Every structure is written in structure tokens, then in C-alpha cells.
């Protein structure tokens, strides 16, 4: 009997791999080639899409040859890819218009600050589930269209195509300029900021906001279906699946039910939680994304926490500080001490991702004393990954209402047993690693095999999953809580670092003083609004922004509950029966101010040191400033928050 295989192409940030899997999900052969990283300016990261395509053309035949297999033994091909990385190319020649702009690239930061002030900015997250951030594709497309002479006109004529890497590879594999299929899947489309998360189609409002021509976009398809057959490299193979790499890992870890989660530990780390067939819009800094869509079945959604720096912190410890000679040595060095000695490293090398989203933050080493050795620093490096995972899991639990019961892990860092034990300790749940480490490639293969009937159903895939290692929590709860509090204090020190000046909080700003200053400003604005000769629209807009920013910062930094006030605030913004609406809002604000000054402020003065209040003050002010930068007082944003908006 002729052996049949499923092929997977894993197009990653640093390399591309082709793997053949058998019916039991076992790796049969693998071929891999790295591609060059280009850093033309600070903050810019680029790849050569043509080089990546050439690498695919080499590794696919190699993987077949290594397995002693032919193309007719491959039942289907699945593609997983680095997400958000943006390629534009000429439909007629197949040549990219320039290098691909990689997901790590931050060149669109200034553009996004401007877009955040535009009408409709508050609608973006409601429609696509993503915040305005340099991480995603749409701002890069706009940047290229604006800065490449004649490119917008060519795109509007349909001569220029846009895609993430799976679109680029599928188009080339199916013929390129000679009839290539221009498609993407819902998981990759959900990372562009251009797809409506509920309709799973390109959204006219988002296209208008980012000024992206519809004619350049690929057709959105499900994650598991036959898009076409290869006509180049190795002709005749059905291309039957495409998923973004982290969604592919979710699929490869068989996290098919709501509440199941995986975390991939690599250069950065990505934690995805299956939330079922309804998207959960995050209020705690998570990303709402599509997990996968099987054929004609409803889409399955996920919450994602993206951590920018985990494995790359170990690389910095090795290459930048030269305290170890190889990455695995960090575990040995960390085991020379029993704890971190009170030292914490927050690796905000280029800002903080989830759940904070502070692009202006920069890294700190906190708690240094003469007692600290390189062993303590090594331990702090590993613990930073654990604590960042804890922050993401806490936010996910709060958003989803689902309590994580275990965490499936994969990626290179899972070989570090000390780290995995620490993750289990700080999460207080079991951490489990599967037998097959290549979960991204396996997930793409599973999806393709499912599409062509190689595997009958999801339960068949679950039976292929086998545990290779497990770590159970063993940390004393009191120690866990104490160390987490110190970690959060260290994180707060990173906020606002790249935004000094009038908008920044002075280093000595006590939280009590920050809150009292807010109260004073509320009262001042309300007094001015009673003056019928005042510029009421401007004052109302400022009051709305200040109140929403204060309420959001209070919820996220202090965790305090309060009285819903969205209806009262919207009534003032709408302007109908203004005097009556203003009186109702003033009553709510007055109750909040009096309650806060009688209760929490006195408690803060009595129970917390000045330095602790200062740390919280900085964090509160940074969060408030971030909300103001996002135009949080827009009516659309207030309606989205609804009953969650409390004073």
C-alpha cells in the first residue's frame, strides 16, 4: 500500500520549513532555509519576499526527496505563516514593489498617532477587534501607498496586489502572473485591521478609514478548504489550508473547545484562548481574533495576548551582556541561586504589548542591590517570561469569564524546565508540553488533512495529541502574590519613558495628588459648562474624555468598582435637554468625587508608603494619558463600553 502524507509549509519570521507528516501526526521529513533580515533604519524590519519564494521552491522538493516520496503521495498542503507582514506586488509581473514590511516594524507609529485623532478612530476596534498599533497590516499598506510614487493609482486600477505571506505563496504556487489564485484565510485577514470580525469580509468603513483600495485585496476564504492546486515547484498538490502561525499552533495543540489555551514561547510569546463561536471584545488589553474556520462551519474566535520579548531577552543576555555562551546555559546559571534576590527585569525593549500596549515604555532592571549576582539576573530573565504570561492570563480570564484550567505550551523555550515550572507556579495551573514540538507546522497539516478527508474529524486529531511533559504548581500562594506585586511595580516604572515633557507625570506624583487633580478638573469643567456663553461643545468633549480616561484608569490600575454613567454622559454629548442632562451627570460625578475622597484616598494615605503611591500614580497617569491619546471620549467608544464604564 502506498504511504500518503500531508505537507506543511511554515513560513516564519527567520526561516521557512517544509515538513511531511503521516496519518499519526508524526514528522517524516523536514527541510528548512533561513532568509535575511533587513534593518534599513532604526525600528524598520524588512524581508525579501522573492527570497522567501525561492526558498520555498527549494525546500518543497527537498522534503519530498528526503522522505523518498513523490507529489502524488501528498494528499494536501497546509500553509502557516508569520502574520501581519505585508507584501505588495505587481499582478502582471509578479515582482514585489519593495521589501515586505515585517510585523515587528514600527515605522507607522507617527501615522497611527495621527489616525487616533481622526473621526471614526473609536470604531476601528469595534469592527476589527484590534487596537490602532504598528503591529498590524493596514497602516503599512497605507504607508506604502502614500510614499511610493504612482503606487496608489496602480492599486486602484487593480494592478497591485496586497497579501500577507500565505497569500504571496499561494499566488505563486498556483501560477503567479499566469493565473495565480489571490486568496487569504480568515485568521490572516483578521490581523489586517480591514476585516469585519463578525461578517468575516472586508469592511467598507475600515477601508475608508485606512484609505486602502478594495481591488488590491485577496478573497477571504475559510482556513480549511481547497484553494487550488500547485502548478509550480511540484505540480498537482492540493493547497487545502492556511492559518496564521499562532492560530496554526492553537489548531496543532488541538485546542478546539472554549476555554482551551496554548502559549508558544519563541522570540516573543503568543497566548491564544479559544472563546467559541462568539467574538469577545477585550476590555483588558487582549486582541480579539479569529482562531480558525473549518469549511462552511461557523468561525471559532480567540483572545490573544502578544508578548513582544521572551526568548529574545535570553538572546540579549547571551549576546548583549555576554553572561552566557549559549541559550540553554541560562537554566544552569539560574539554578545557582534559589530566587531572584529581589531583582526584576521588565524587557520593554520597544514598548510593551499585551495587556499594557504602551509603545513609549522602555525596559528596566529594578531591585538591584550589591547582593545581586549574575545567577539572580539569569533567574530574573526567565521569570520575566513567567510574569508576562501571568499578566496575559489574568486579563484573558477577566475578559472571557473562563478560568484557565491548564496551559498547553510549545516553542523553543519549553526545553527550559526551570522556566516551565515557574510558569506553572505563577499561573497556579498545570503546564503541559506535547510530544510533537512543531505545533505550528502540525496545525497547518491537520487543517489541510481535515479539508481533504485524510483525517475524519477533530476527535481523530485529538487522539494524535500525546503529552511529553507536565509541570504542576508548587509555589506558596503568599510568595506568589508578593512577587507578583513586585513585578507589577517594576512594570509601572517603564511607563512614559519615551514621552517626557508637559504630558508626562512628574516622578514624584503621588496617586492621591493625581486623583485630586482629576477631581479639581472635573469640578472646574462643570462650573464652566454652567456658563451659557462658554464654548460648550469643546468643554463637553474635554469633560467626556477626562471622565472616561479617569474611569478606565481607575478600573485598570486600582480595580475599583463604581456607578455606571455612560447613559448620563451620552445624554450630555447628544445635547438634547442639555441643562437637565448636565445636572444628572454632575450628580454622578459629585457622588464619585465625595466617595473617592472619603474612602480610597484616605485608605491610600493610611496603608501605603509614599514610594508605592508614587509608583501607582505614574501607572495611573500613564494609563489615563494612553486613553486620552486614543480619543476615549468619542460617543462610539462610550457606547461600546456601556455598563462597564463606571465612576
Coordinates of C-alpha atoms in Angstrom, one line a residue:
X1 CA 0.0 0.0 0.0
X2 CA 1.4 3.4 -1.0
X3 CA 2.0 5.7 2.0
X4 CA 0.2 9.0 2.0
X5 CA 1.4 12.2 3.6
X6 CA 0.2 15.7 4.4
X7 CA 2.7 18.6 3.6
X8 CA 3.1 21.7 5.7
X9 CA 4.9 24.9 4.8
X10 CA 5.7 27.0 7.9
X11 CA 6.8 30.4 6.7
X12 CA 8.3 32.1 9.8
X13 CA 10.0 35.3 10.8
X14 CA 13.5 34.0 10.4
X15 CA 13.2 30.9 8.2
X16 CA 10.8 28.7 6.1
X17 CA 10.3 25.0 6.7
X18 CA 8.6 22.2 4.8
X19 CA 7.5 19.2 6.7
X20 CA 5.8 15.9 5.8
X21 CA 3.5 14.3 8.4
X22 CA 2.0 10.8 8.4
X23 CA -1.5 9.8 9.5
X24 CA -0.5 9.6 13.2
X25 CA 0.8 13.2 13.1
X26 CA 4.5 12.1 13.2
X27 CA 7.2 14.1 11.4
X28 CA 8.5 12.2 8.4
X29 CA 10.9 14.7 6.9
X30 CA 11.8 18.3 7.2
X31 CA 13.7 20.8 5.0
X32 CA 14.4 24.4 6.2
X33 CA 16.1 27.6 4.9
X34 CA 16.7 30.9 6.6
X35 CA 16.2 34.2 5.0
X36 CA 18.0 37.5 5.5
X37 CA 16.7 40.1 8.0
X38 CA 17.0 43.7 6.7
X39 CA 17.1 46.7 9.2
X40 CA 17.5 49.8 6.9
X41 CA 16.7 52.3 9.7
X42 CA 16.0 52.2 13.5
X43 CA 12.6 50.5 14.0
X44 CA 12.4 49.2 10.4
X45 CA 12.4 45.5 9.7
X46 CA 12.1 44.1 6.2
X47 CA 12.2 40.7 4.4
X48 CA 12.7 40.0 0.7
X49 CA 9.5 38.2 -0.4
X50 CA 11.3 37.0 -3.6
X51 CA 14.0 35.3 -1.5
X52 CA 11.3 33.6 0.6
X53 CA 9.5 32.3 -2.5
X54 CA 12.9 31.0 -3.8
X55 CA 13.4 29.2 -0.5
X56 CA 10.0 27.5 -0.8
X57 CA 10.8 26.4 -4.3
X58 CA 14.0 24.7 -2.9
X59 CA 12.7 23.1 0.3
X60 CA 9.4 21.5 -1.0
X61 CA 11.3 19.1 -3.4
X62 CA 13.9 18.5 -0.8
X63 CA 11.4 17.4 1.8
X64 CA 9.8 15.0 -0.7
X65 CA 13.2 13.6 -1.6
X66 CA 14.3 13.2 2.0
X67 CA 11.1 11.1 2.6
X68 CA 11.5 9.1 -0.6
X69 CA 8.1 10.4 -1.6
X70 CA 6.5 11.8 -4.8
X71 CA 4.0 14.6 -5.2
X72 CA 1.1 12.1 -5.8
X73 CA 1.7 10.7 -2.3
X74 CA 0.8 14.1 -0.8
X75 CA -2.9 14.4 -0.2
X76 CA -2.8 18.1 0.7
X77 CA -0.7 21.1 1.6
X78 CA -1.3 23.5 4.5
X79 CA 0.5 26.8 5.0
X80 CA 1.2 28.6 8.3
X81 CA 2.8 32.0 8.2
X82 CA 4.2 34.9 10.1
X83 CA 1.2 37.2 10.4
X84 CA 0.8 40.9 9.6
X85 CA 3.9 41.0 7.5
X86 CA 2.9 43.0 4.4
X87 CA 3.7 42.3 0.8
X88 CA 2.6 44.4 -2.2
X89 CA 3.4 43.1 -5.7
X90 CA 2.6 43.7 -9.4
X91 CA -0.2 41.4 -10.7
X92 CA 1.3 41.3 -14.2
X93 CA 5.0 40.7 -13.5
X94 CA 4.8 39.0 -10.0
X95 CA 7.6 41.4 -8.8
X96 CA 7.2 42.9 -5.3
X97 CA 7.1 46.7 -5.3
X98 CA 9.7 46.6 -2.4
X99 CA 10.7 44.5 0.5
X100 CA 8.0 43.1 2.8
X101 CA 7.4 45.2 5.9
X102 CA 7.6 42.8 8.9
X103 CA 5.2 42.6 11.8
X104 CA 8.0 43.9 14.2
X105 CA 8.4 47.1 12.1
X106 CA 7.4 50.4 13.9
X107 CA 7.7 52.9 11.1
X108 CA 3.9 53.7 11.2
X109 CA 4.0 54.9 14.8
X110 CA 3.6 58.6 13.9
X111 CA 0.9 57.9 11.3
X112 CA -1.1 55.9 13.9
X113 CA -0.9 58.8 16.4
X114 CA -2.4 61.0 13.7
X115 CA -5.1 58.4 12.8
X116 CA -6.0 58.1 16.5
X117 CA -7.2 61.7 16.4
X118 CA -9.3 61.1 13.3
X119 CA -13.2 60.8 13.4
X120 CA -14.0 57.2 13.4
X121 CA -10.9 56.0 15.3
X122 CA -13.0 54.6 18.1
X123 CA -14.9 52.5 15.6
X124 CA -11.8 50.6 14.4
X125 CA -11.6 48.3 17.4
X126 CA -15.4 47.7 17.5
X127 CA -15.2 46.5 13.9
X128 CA -12.0 44.5 13.7
X129 CA -11.2 43.7 17.3
X130 CA -7.7 45.3 17.2
X131 CA -6.3 48.5 18.6
X132 CA -4.5 51.1 16.5
X133 CA -1.0 49.7 16.7
X134 CA 2.1 49.4 14.4
X135 CA 1.7 45.6 14.8
X136 CA -0.9 45.2 12.1
X137 CA -1.0 45.3 8.2
X138 CA -3.4 48.2 7.2
X139 CA -1.2 51.1 8.4
X140 CA 1.8 49.5 6.5
X141 CA -0.3 49.3 3.3
X142 CA -1.3 52.9 3.6
X143 CA 2.3 53.9 4.4
X144 CA 3.5 52.2 1.2
X145 CA 0.7 53.7 -0.9
X146 CA 1.5 57.2 0.3
X147 CA 5.3 57.0 -0.1
X148 CA 5.7 55.1 -3.3
X149 CA 5.1 57.4 -6.4
X150 CA 2.3 56.2 -8.6
X151 CA 1.5 53.2 -6.4
X152 CA -1.9 54.2 -5.2
X153 CA -3.1 54.8 -8.8
X154 CA -1.8 51.4 -9.8
X155 CA -3.5 49.8 -6.8
X156 CA -6.8 51.5 -7.6
X157 CA -6.6 50.1 -11.2
X158 CA -6.1 46.6 -9.8
X159 CA -2.5 46.3 -11.0
X160 CA -1.1 46.0 -7.4
X161 CA -2.0 43.1 -5.1
X162 CA -1.7 43.0 -1.3
X163 CA -1.3 40.0 0.8
X164 CA 0.4 38.6 3.9
X165 CA 2.9 35.8 3.3
X166 CA 0.4 33.0 2.8
X167 CA -1.3 35.0 0.0
X168 CA 2.0 35.6 -1.7
X169 CA 3.0 31.9 -1.5
X170 CA -0.4 30.6 -2.7
X171 CA -0.5 33.0 -5.6
X172 CA 3.0 31.9 -6.7
X173 CA 2.4 28.2 -6.1
X174 CA -0.8 28.3 -8.2
X175 CA 0.7 30.0 -11.2
X176 CA 1.7 33.6 -10.2
X177 CA 1.2 36.1 -13.0
X178 CA -0.2 33.2 -15.2
X179 CA -3.4 32.7 -13.3
X180 CA -2.3 32.5 -9.6
X181 CA -5.1 32.4 -7.0
X182 CA -5.2 35.5 -4.9
X183 CA -6.7 34.4 -1.5
X184 CA -6.2 34.7 2.2
X185 CA -7.9 32.9 5.1
X186 CA -10.0 34.4 7.9
X187 CA -7.2 34.1 10.5
X188 CA -4.7 36.2 8.5
X189 CA -7.4 38.6 7.3
X190 CA -8.4 39.2 10.9
X191 CA -4.8 40.6 11.5
X192 CA -5.0 43.3 8.8
X193 CA -7.4 45.7 10.6
X194 CA -9.5 45.6 7.4
X195 CA -11.8 42.7 8.0
X196 CA -15.1 43.0 9.9
X197 CA -14.8 40.4 12.7
X198 CA -18.4 39.4 12.6
X199 CA -19.2 39.4 8.9
X200 CA -15.7 37.9 8.0
X201 CA -15.5 40.2 5.0
X202 CA -13.6 43.3 4.1
X203 CA -15.3 46.2 5.7
X204 CA -16.0 49.4 3.8
X205 CA -15.8 51.6 6.8
X206 CA -12.3 50.3 7.7
X207 CA -11.1 50.5 4.1
X208 CA -12.2 54.2 4.0
X209 CA -10.5 54.9 7.4
X210 CA -7.2 53.4 6.3
X211 CA -7.7 54.6 2.7
X212 CA -6.9 51.2 1.2
X213 CA -8.4 50.3 -2.3
X214 CA -10.6 47.2 -2.3
X215 CA -9.3 46.0 -5.7
X216 CA -5.8 45.1 -4.2
X217 CA -7.2 42.8 -1.5
X218 CA -7.3 39.0 -1.7
X219 CA -10.5 37.0 -1.4
X220 CA -11.2 35.8 2.1
X221 CA -11.8 32.1 2.5
X222 CA -12.1 29.6 5.4
X223 CA -9.0 28.1 7.0
X224 CA -9.7 24.6 5.7
X225 CA -10.7 24.2 2.1
X226 CA -9.0 23.5 -1.2
X227 CA -7.9 26.9 -2.7
X228 CA -6.3 25.4 -5.8
X229 CA -3.6 23.1 -7.0
X230 CA 0.1 23.8 -7.3
X231 CA 1.2 24.4 -10.9
X232 CA 4.8 25.4 -10.0
X233 CA 7.6 23.8 -8.0
X234 CA 5.9 20.5 -7.5
X235 CA 2.7 20.5 -9.6
X236 CA -0.5 18.8 -8.7
X237 CA -0.7 19.1 -4.9
X238 CA -3.9 20.5 -3.4
X239 CA -3.4 23.6 -1.3
X240 CA -6.0 22.9 1.4
X241 CA -5.4 25.1 4.4
X242 CA -3.9 28.4 5.5
X243 CA -3.6 29.8 9.0
X244 CA -1.6 32.5 10.7
X245 CA 1.2 30.8 12.7
X246 CA -0.2 31.3 16.1
X247 CA -3.7 30.1 15.1
X248 CA -2.0 27.1 13.5
X249 CA -0.3 26.3 16.8
X250 CA -3.7 26.6 18.5
X251 CA -5.0 24.0 15.9
X252 CA -1.9 21.8 16.3
X253 CA -2.4 21.8 20.1
X254 CA -6.0 20.6 19.4
X255 CA -7.5 23.5 21.4
X256 CA -10.8 23.0 19.8
X257 CA -13.1 23.8 22.7
X258 CA -13.8 27.1 24.5
X259 CA -11.5 27.6 27.5
X260 CA -8.6 25.6 26.0
X261 CA -5.4 27.7 25.5
X262 CA -1.9 27.4 24.2
X263 CA 1.2 29.5 24.5
X264 CA 4.0 29.5 22.0
X265 CA 7.3 30.5 23.6
X266 CA 9.8 31.8 21.0
X267 CA 11.5 35.2 20.2
X268 CA 8.2 36.6 21.6
X269 CA 5.4 34.7 23.0
X270 CA 1.8 34.3 22.0
X271 CA -1.0 33.0 24.2
X272 CA -4.4 32.2 22.5
X273 CA -7.6 31.2 24.3
X274 CA -10.4 29.6 22.4
X275 CA -13.6 31.6 23.2
X276 CA -16.0 29.7 20.9
X277 CA -18.2 31.0 18.1
X278 CA -18.8 34.5 19.5
X279 CA -16.0 37.1 19.4
X280 CA -15.2 38.5 22.9
X281 CA -14.2 42.2 22.7
X282 CA -11.5 42.8 25.2
X283 CA -11.5 45.5 27.9
X284 CA -8.2 44.3 29.4
X285 CA -5.7 44.8 26.6
X286 CA -6.2 41.5 24.7
X287 CA -6.7 41.1 21.0
X288 CA -9.9 39.7 19.6
X289 CA -9.1 37.4 16.6
X290 CA -10.3 34.5 14.6
X291 CA -9.0 31.2 15.8
X292 CA -9.9 29.1 12.8
X293 CA -12.8 28.4 10.4
X294 CA -13.4 24.9 9.2
X295 CA -15.0 24.9 5.8
X296 CA -18.6 26.1 5.9
X297 CA -18.8 25.8 9.7
X298 CA -19.1 29.0 11.9
X299 CA -15.8 30.7 12.7
X300 CA -14.2 29.9 16.1
X301 CA -12.8 33.0 17.8
X302 CA -9.9 33.5 20.3
X303 CA -8.5 36.1 22.6
X304 CA -4.8 36.6 22.1
X305 CA -2.1 38.1 24.3
X306 CA 1.1 39.0 22.4
X307 CA 4.3 39.3 24.4
X308 CA 7.0 41.1 22.5
X309 CA 10.1 39.9 24.3
X310 CA 10.7 36.5 25.9
X311 CA 13.2 34.3 24.0
X312 CA 14.9 37.5 22.7
X313 CA 15.6 38.5 26.3
X314 CA 17.7 35.3 26.7
X315 CA 19.4 36.2 23.4
X316 CA 20.2 39.7 24.8
X317 CA 21.5 38.1 28.0
X318 CA 23.8 35.9 25.8
X319 CA 24.9 38.4 23.1
X320 CA 24.4 41.8 24.7
X321 CA 25.7 41.1 28.2
X322 CA 27.8 38.0 27.3
X323 CA 26.9 36.4 30.6
X324 CA 26.3 33.0 29.0
X325 CA 27.7 31.3 25.9
X326 CA 24.6 29.6 24.7
X327 CA 20.9 30.0 25.4
X328 CA 20.5 26.6 27.3
X329 CA 23.2 27.8 29.7
X330 CA 20.8 30.2 31.3
X331 CA 18.9 27.5 33.1
X332 CA 22.1 26.2 34.7
X333 CA 23.1 29.7 35.8
X334 CA 19.7 30.4 37.2
X335 CA 19.8 27.3 39.3
X336 CA 22.9 28.5 41.1
X337 CA 20.5 30.6 43.2
X338 CA 17.2 29.9 45.0
X339 CA 15.3 33.0 43.9
X340 CA 15.8 36.3 42.1
X341 CA 17.2 38.1 45.1
X342 CA 14.5 40.8 44.8
X343 CA 15.6 41.7 41.2
X344 CA 13.1 42.1 38.4
X345 CA 13.8 42.6 34.6
X346 CA 11.0 44.1 32.5
X347 CA 12.1 43.7 28.9
X348 CA 10.2 46.6 27.2
X349 CA 12.9 46.9 24.6
X350 CA 10.5 48.5 22.1
X351 CA 7.4 49.1 24.2
X352 CA 5.1 46.7 26.0
X353 CA 2.5 44.6 24.1
X354 CA -0.4 42.8 25.9
X355 CA -2.0 43.7 28.2
X356 CA -0.5 47.2 28.5
X357 CA 0.1 48.4 24.9
X358 CA 2.5 51.1 25.9
X359 CA 4.7 51.8 22.9
X360 CA 6.6 54.5 24.8
X361 CA 7.7 52.1 27.6
X362 CA 11.3 51.1 27.8
X363 CA 12.9 48.2 29.8
X364 CA 14.1 48.4 33.4
X365 CA 16.1 46.3 35.8
X366 CA 14.5 47.0 39.2
X367 CA 15.5 46.0 42.8
X368 CA 19.3 46.0 42.2
X369 CA 21.5 45.7 45.3
X370 CA 25.1 44.7 45.9
X371 CA 23.7 41.2 46.8
X372 CA 22.6 40.5 43.2
X373 CA 24.8 38.1 41.1
X374 CA 24.6 37.0 37.5
X375 CA 22.7 34.0 38.8
X376 CA 20.0 36.3 40.1
X377 CA 19.9 38.2 36.8
X378 CA 19.6 34.9 34.9
X379 CA 16.7 33.9 37.1
X380 CA 15.1 37.3 36.6
X381 CA 15.4 36.9 32.9
X382 CA 13.4 33.6 33.0
X383 CA 10.9 34.9 35.5
X384 CA 10.1 37.8 33.2
X385 CA 8.6 35.4 30.8
X386 CA 6.5 33.8 33.6
X387 CA 5.2 37.0 34.9
X388 CA 4.3 38.4 31.5
X389 CA 2.4 35.1 30.9
X390 CA 0.6 35.7 34.2
X391 CA -0.5 39.2 33.2
X392 CA -1.9 37.9 29.9
X393 CA -3.8 35.0 31.6
X394 CA -5.3 37.3 34.2
X395 CA -6.5 39.6 31.5
X396 CA -7.9 36.8 29.4
X397 CA -9.8 35.3 32.4
X398 CA -11.3 38.7 33.1
X399 CA -12.4 39.2 29.5
X400 CA -13.7 35.8 28.8
X401 CA -15.3 34.7 32.1
X402 CA -13.4 31.4 31.5
X403 CA -10.9 30.3 34.2
X404 CA -7.9 28.7 32.6
X405 CA -7.5 25.1 33.9
X406 CA -4.3 24.2 32.2
X407 CA -1.9 25.6 29.6
X408 CA -0.5 23.8 26.6
X409 CA 2.9 25.1 25.6
X410 CA 5.2 24.8 22.7
X411 CA 8.2 26.5 21.2
X412 CA 12.0 26.5 21.9
X413 CA 11.8 27.9 25.4
X414 CA 9.7 24.9 26.6
X415 CA 13.0 23.0 26.8
X416 CA 13.8 25.0 29.9
X417 CA 12.4 23.0 32.7
X418 CA 13.0 25.7 35.3
X419 CA 11.0 28.2 33.3
X420 CA 8.1 25.8 32.7
X421 CA 7.9 25.1 36.4
X422 CA 7.9 28.8 37.1
X423 CA 5.1 29.4 34.6
X424 CA 3.0 26.6 36.3
X425 CA 3.8 28.2 39.7
X426 CA 2.8 31.7 38.9
X427 CA -0.4 30.6 36.9
X428 CA -1.3 28.0 39.6
X429 CA -2.4 25.6 36.8
X430 CA -0.6 22.6 35.2
X431 CA 1.6 23.4 32.2
X432 CA 1.7 20.6 29.5
X433 CA 4.1 20.1 26.6
X434 CA 3.1 17.7 23.7
X435 CA 5.2 15.1 22.0
X436 CA 5.4 16.9 18.7
X437 CA 7.2 20.2 19.3
X438 CA 6.4 21.5 15.7
X439 CA 2.9 22.5 16.6
X440 CA 2.7 25.4 14.0
X441 CA 3.6 23.1 11.2
X442 CA 1.4 20.3 12.6
X443 CA -1.6 22.6 12.9
X444 CA -1.3 23.6 9.2
X445 CA -1.0 19.9 8.3
X446 CA -4.0 19.0 10.5
X447 CA -6.1 21.7 8.8
X448 CA -5.2 20.6 5.3
X449 CA -5.7 16.9 6.1
X450 CA -9.1 17.6 7.6
X451 CA -10.1 19.5 4.4
X452 CA -9.3 16.6 2.1
X453 CA -10.6 13.8 4.4
X454 CA -7.2 12.5 5.4
X455 CA -8.4 12.8 9.0
X456 CA -12.1 12.3 9.5
X457 CA -12.9 14.8 12.3
X458 CA -11.5 16.9 15.2
X459 CA -11.7 13.9 17.6
X460 CA -9.3 12.0 15.3
X461 CA -6.9 14.8 15.6
X462 CA -7.2 14.9 19.4
X463 CA -6.3 11.2 19.5
X464 CA -3.0 12.1 17.9
X465 CA -2.1 14.5 20.7
X466 CA 0.2 13.0 23.4
X467 CA 1.8 14.5 26.4
X468 CA 5.6 14.7 26.7
X469 CA 6.0 16.7 29.8
X470 CA 3.9 18.3 32.6
X471 CA 4.7 20.8 35.4
X472 CA 2.4 21.1 38.4
X473 CA 2.2 24.3 40.5
X474 CA 4.1 24.1 43.8
X475 CA 4.7 27.7 44.9
X476 CA 3.3 29.0 48.2
X477 CA 0.4 31.3 47.4
X478 CA 1.6 34.1 49.7
X479 CA 5.0 34.1 47.9
X480 CA 3.3 34.1 44.5
X481 CA 1.2 37.1 45.5
X482 CA 4.1 39.1 47.0
X483 CA 6.4 38.5 44.0
X484 CA 3.6 39.4 41.5
X485 CA 3.0 42.7 43.3
X486 CA 6.7 43.5 43.0
X487 CA 6.6 42.6 39.3
X488 CA 3.7 44.9 38.7
X489 CA 5.5 47.7 40.5
X490 CA 8.5 47.2 38.2
X491 CA 6.3 47.2 35.1
X492 CA 4.9 50.6 36.2
X493 CA 8.4 52.1 36.2
X494 CA 8.6 51.5 32.4
X495 CA 5.6 53.7 31.5
X496 CA 6.0 57.0 29.9
X497 CA 9.7 56.7 29.3
X498 CA 9.8 58.0 25.7
X499 CA 7.3 60.8 26.4
X500 CA 8.9 63.3 28.8
X501 CA 7.7 66.8 28.9
X502 CA 4.4 68.5 29.9
X503 CA 2.3 65.5 29.2
X504 CA 4.3 63.2 31.4
X505 CA 3.8 62.8 35.1
X506 CA 6.4 64.2 37.3
X507 CA 8.5 61.5 39.1
X508 CA 7.1 62.5 42.5
X509 CA 3.4 62.4 41.6
X510 CA 1.6 60.7 44.4
X511 CA -1.5 58.8 43.3
X512 CA -3.5 60.8 45.9
X513 CA -2.4 64.0 44.2
X514 CA -3.1 62.6 40.7
X515 CA -6.7 61.7 41.7
X516 CA -7.3 65.0 43.5
X517 CA -6.1 66.9 40.4
X518 CA -8.6 64.9 38.3
X519 CA -11.4 65.8 40.8
X520 CA -10.4 69.5 40.6
X521 CA -10.5 69.5 36.8
X522 CA -14.0 67.8 36.8
X523 CA -15.4 70.4 39.1
X524 CA -13.8 73.2 37.0
X525 CA -15.2 72.0 33.7
X526 CA -18.7 71.5 35.2
X527 CA -18.6 75.1 36.6
X528 CA -17.6 76.4 33.2
X529 CA -20.4 74.4 31.5
X530 CA -23.0 76.3 33.6
X531 CA -22.0 79.5 31.7
X532 CA -24.3 79.7 28.7
X533 CA -21.7 81.9 26.9
X534 CA -19.0 79.3 27.1
X535 CA -17.8 77.1 24.2
X536 CA -19.9 74.2 25.4
X537 CA -19.1 71.7 22.7
X538 CA -15.4 72.0 23.4
X539 CA -15.9 71.8 27.1
X540 CA -18.2 68.8 26.9
X541 CA -15.7 67.0 24.6
X542 CA -12.9 67.6 27.1
X543 CA -15.1 66.6 30.1
X544 CA -16.1 63.4 28.4
X545 CA -12.5 62.4 27.6
X546 CA -11.3 63.3 31.1
X547 CA -14.1 61.3 32.8
X548 CA -13.7 58.2 30.5
X549 CA -9.9 58.3 30.9
X550 CA -10.2 58.6 34.7
X551 CA -12.8 55.8 35.0
X552 CA -10.7 53.5 32.7
X553 CA -7.5 54.1 34.6
X554 CA -9.3 53.6 38.0
X555 CA -10.7 50.3 36.8
X556 CA -7.4 49.0 35.4
X557 CA -4.9 50.3 37.9
X558 CA -7.0 50.3 41.2
X559 CA -9.6 47.7 40.3
X560 CA -12.2 49.9 42.0
X561 CA -15.9 49.4 41.1
X562 CA -18.4 52.3 40.8
X563 CA -21.6 53.6 39.3
X564 CA -22.3 53.2 35.6
X565 CA -22.5 56.6 33.9
X566 CA -22.4 56.0 30.1
X567 CA -26.1 57.0 29.7
X568 CA -25.7 60.3 31.6
X569 CA -22.5 61.2 29.6
X570 CA -24.1 60.3 26.2
X571 CA -27.1 62.5 27.1
X572 CA -24.8 65.5 27.6
X573 CA -22.9 64.7 24.4
X574 CA -26.2 64.4 22.4
X575 CA -27.3 67.9 23.6
X576 CA -31.0 67.2 24.0
X577 CA -32.3 69.0 27.1
X578 CA -28.7 69.9 27.9
X579 CA -29.3 71.5 31.3
X580 CA -31.2 68.5 32.7
X581 CA -28.7 66.1 31.3
X582 CA -25.8 68.1 32.7
X583 CA -27.4 68.1 36.1
X584 CA -27.7 64.3 36.1
X585 CA -24.1 63.9 35.1
X586 CA -23.0 66.4 37.7
X587 CA -24.8 64.4 40.4
X588 CA -22.9 61.2 39.4
X589 CA -19.5 63.0 39.3
X590 CA -20.1 64.6 42.6
X591 CA -21.0 61.3 44.2
X592 CA -17.9 59.7 42.8
X593 CA -15.6 62.6 44.0
X594 CA -17.0 62.5 47.5
X595 CA -16.9 58.7 47.8
X596 CA -13.3 58.6 46.5
X597 CA -12.1 61.3 48.8
X598 CA -13.8 59.8 51.9
X599 CA -12.8 56.2 51.2
X600 CA -10.0 55.1 48.9
X601 CA -7.9 58.3 49.2
X602 CA -7.8 58.1 53.0
X603 CA -7.1 54.4 52.8
X604 CA -4.2 55.0 50.4
X605 CA -2.7 57.6 52.8
X606 CA -3.0 55.3 55.8
X607 CA -1.9 52.0 54.3
X608 CA 0.6 52.7 51.5
X609 CA 4.0 54.2 51.5
X610 CA 4.8 57.3 49.6
X611 CA 7.0 55.4 47.1
X612 CA 4.2 52.8 46.5
X613 CA 1.7 55.6 45.9
X614 CA 4.1 57.3 43.6
X615 CA 4.5 54.1 41.5
X616 CA 0.8 53.7 41.3
X617 CA 0.4 57.4 40.4
X618 CA 2.8 57.0 37.5
X619 CA 0.9 54.0 36.3
X620 CA -2.5 55.7 36.7
X621 CA -1.4 58.8 34.8
X622 CA 0.2 56.8 32.0
X623 CA -3.0 54.7 31.5
X624 CA -5.1 57.9 31.6
X625 CA -2.8 59.5 29.1
X626 CA -3.0 56.5 26.8
X627 CA -6.8 56.6 26.9
X628 CA -6.7 60.3 26.0
X629 CA -4.4 59.6 23.1
X630 CA -7.0 57.1 21.8
X631 CA -9.7 59.8 21.9
X632 CA -11.6 57.8 24.6
X633 CA -14.3 60.5 24.9
X634 CA -15.8 59.7 21.4
X635 CA -19.5 58.7 21.7
X636 CA -18.9 55.5 19.8
X637 CA -16.3 54.4 22.3
X638 CA -18.6 55.3 25.2
X639 CA -21.4 53.3 23.7
X640 CA -19.1 50.3 23.3
X641 CA -18.1 50.4 26.9
X642 CA -21.7 50.8 28.0
X643 CA -22.4 49.5 31.6
X644 CA -18.7 48.7 32.0
X645 CA -18.0 52.4 32.2
X646 CA -18.2 53.3 35.9
X647 CA -17.3 56.1 38.3

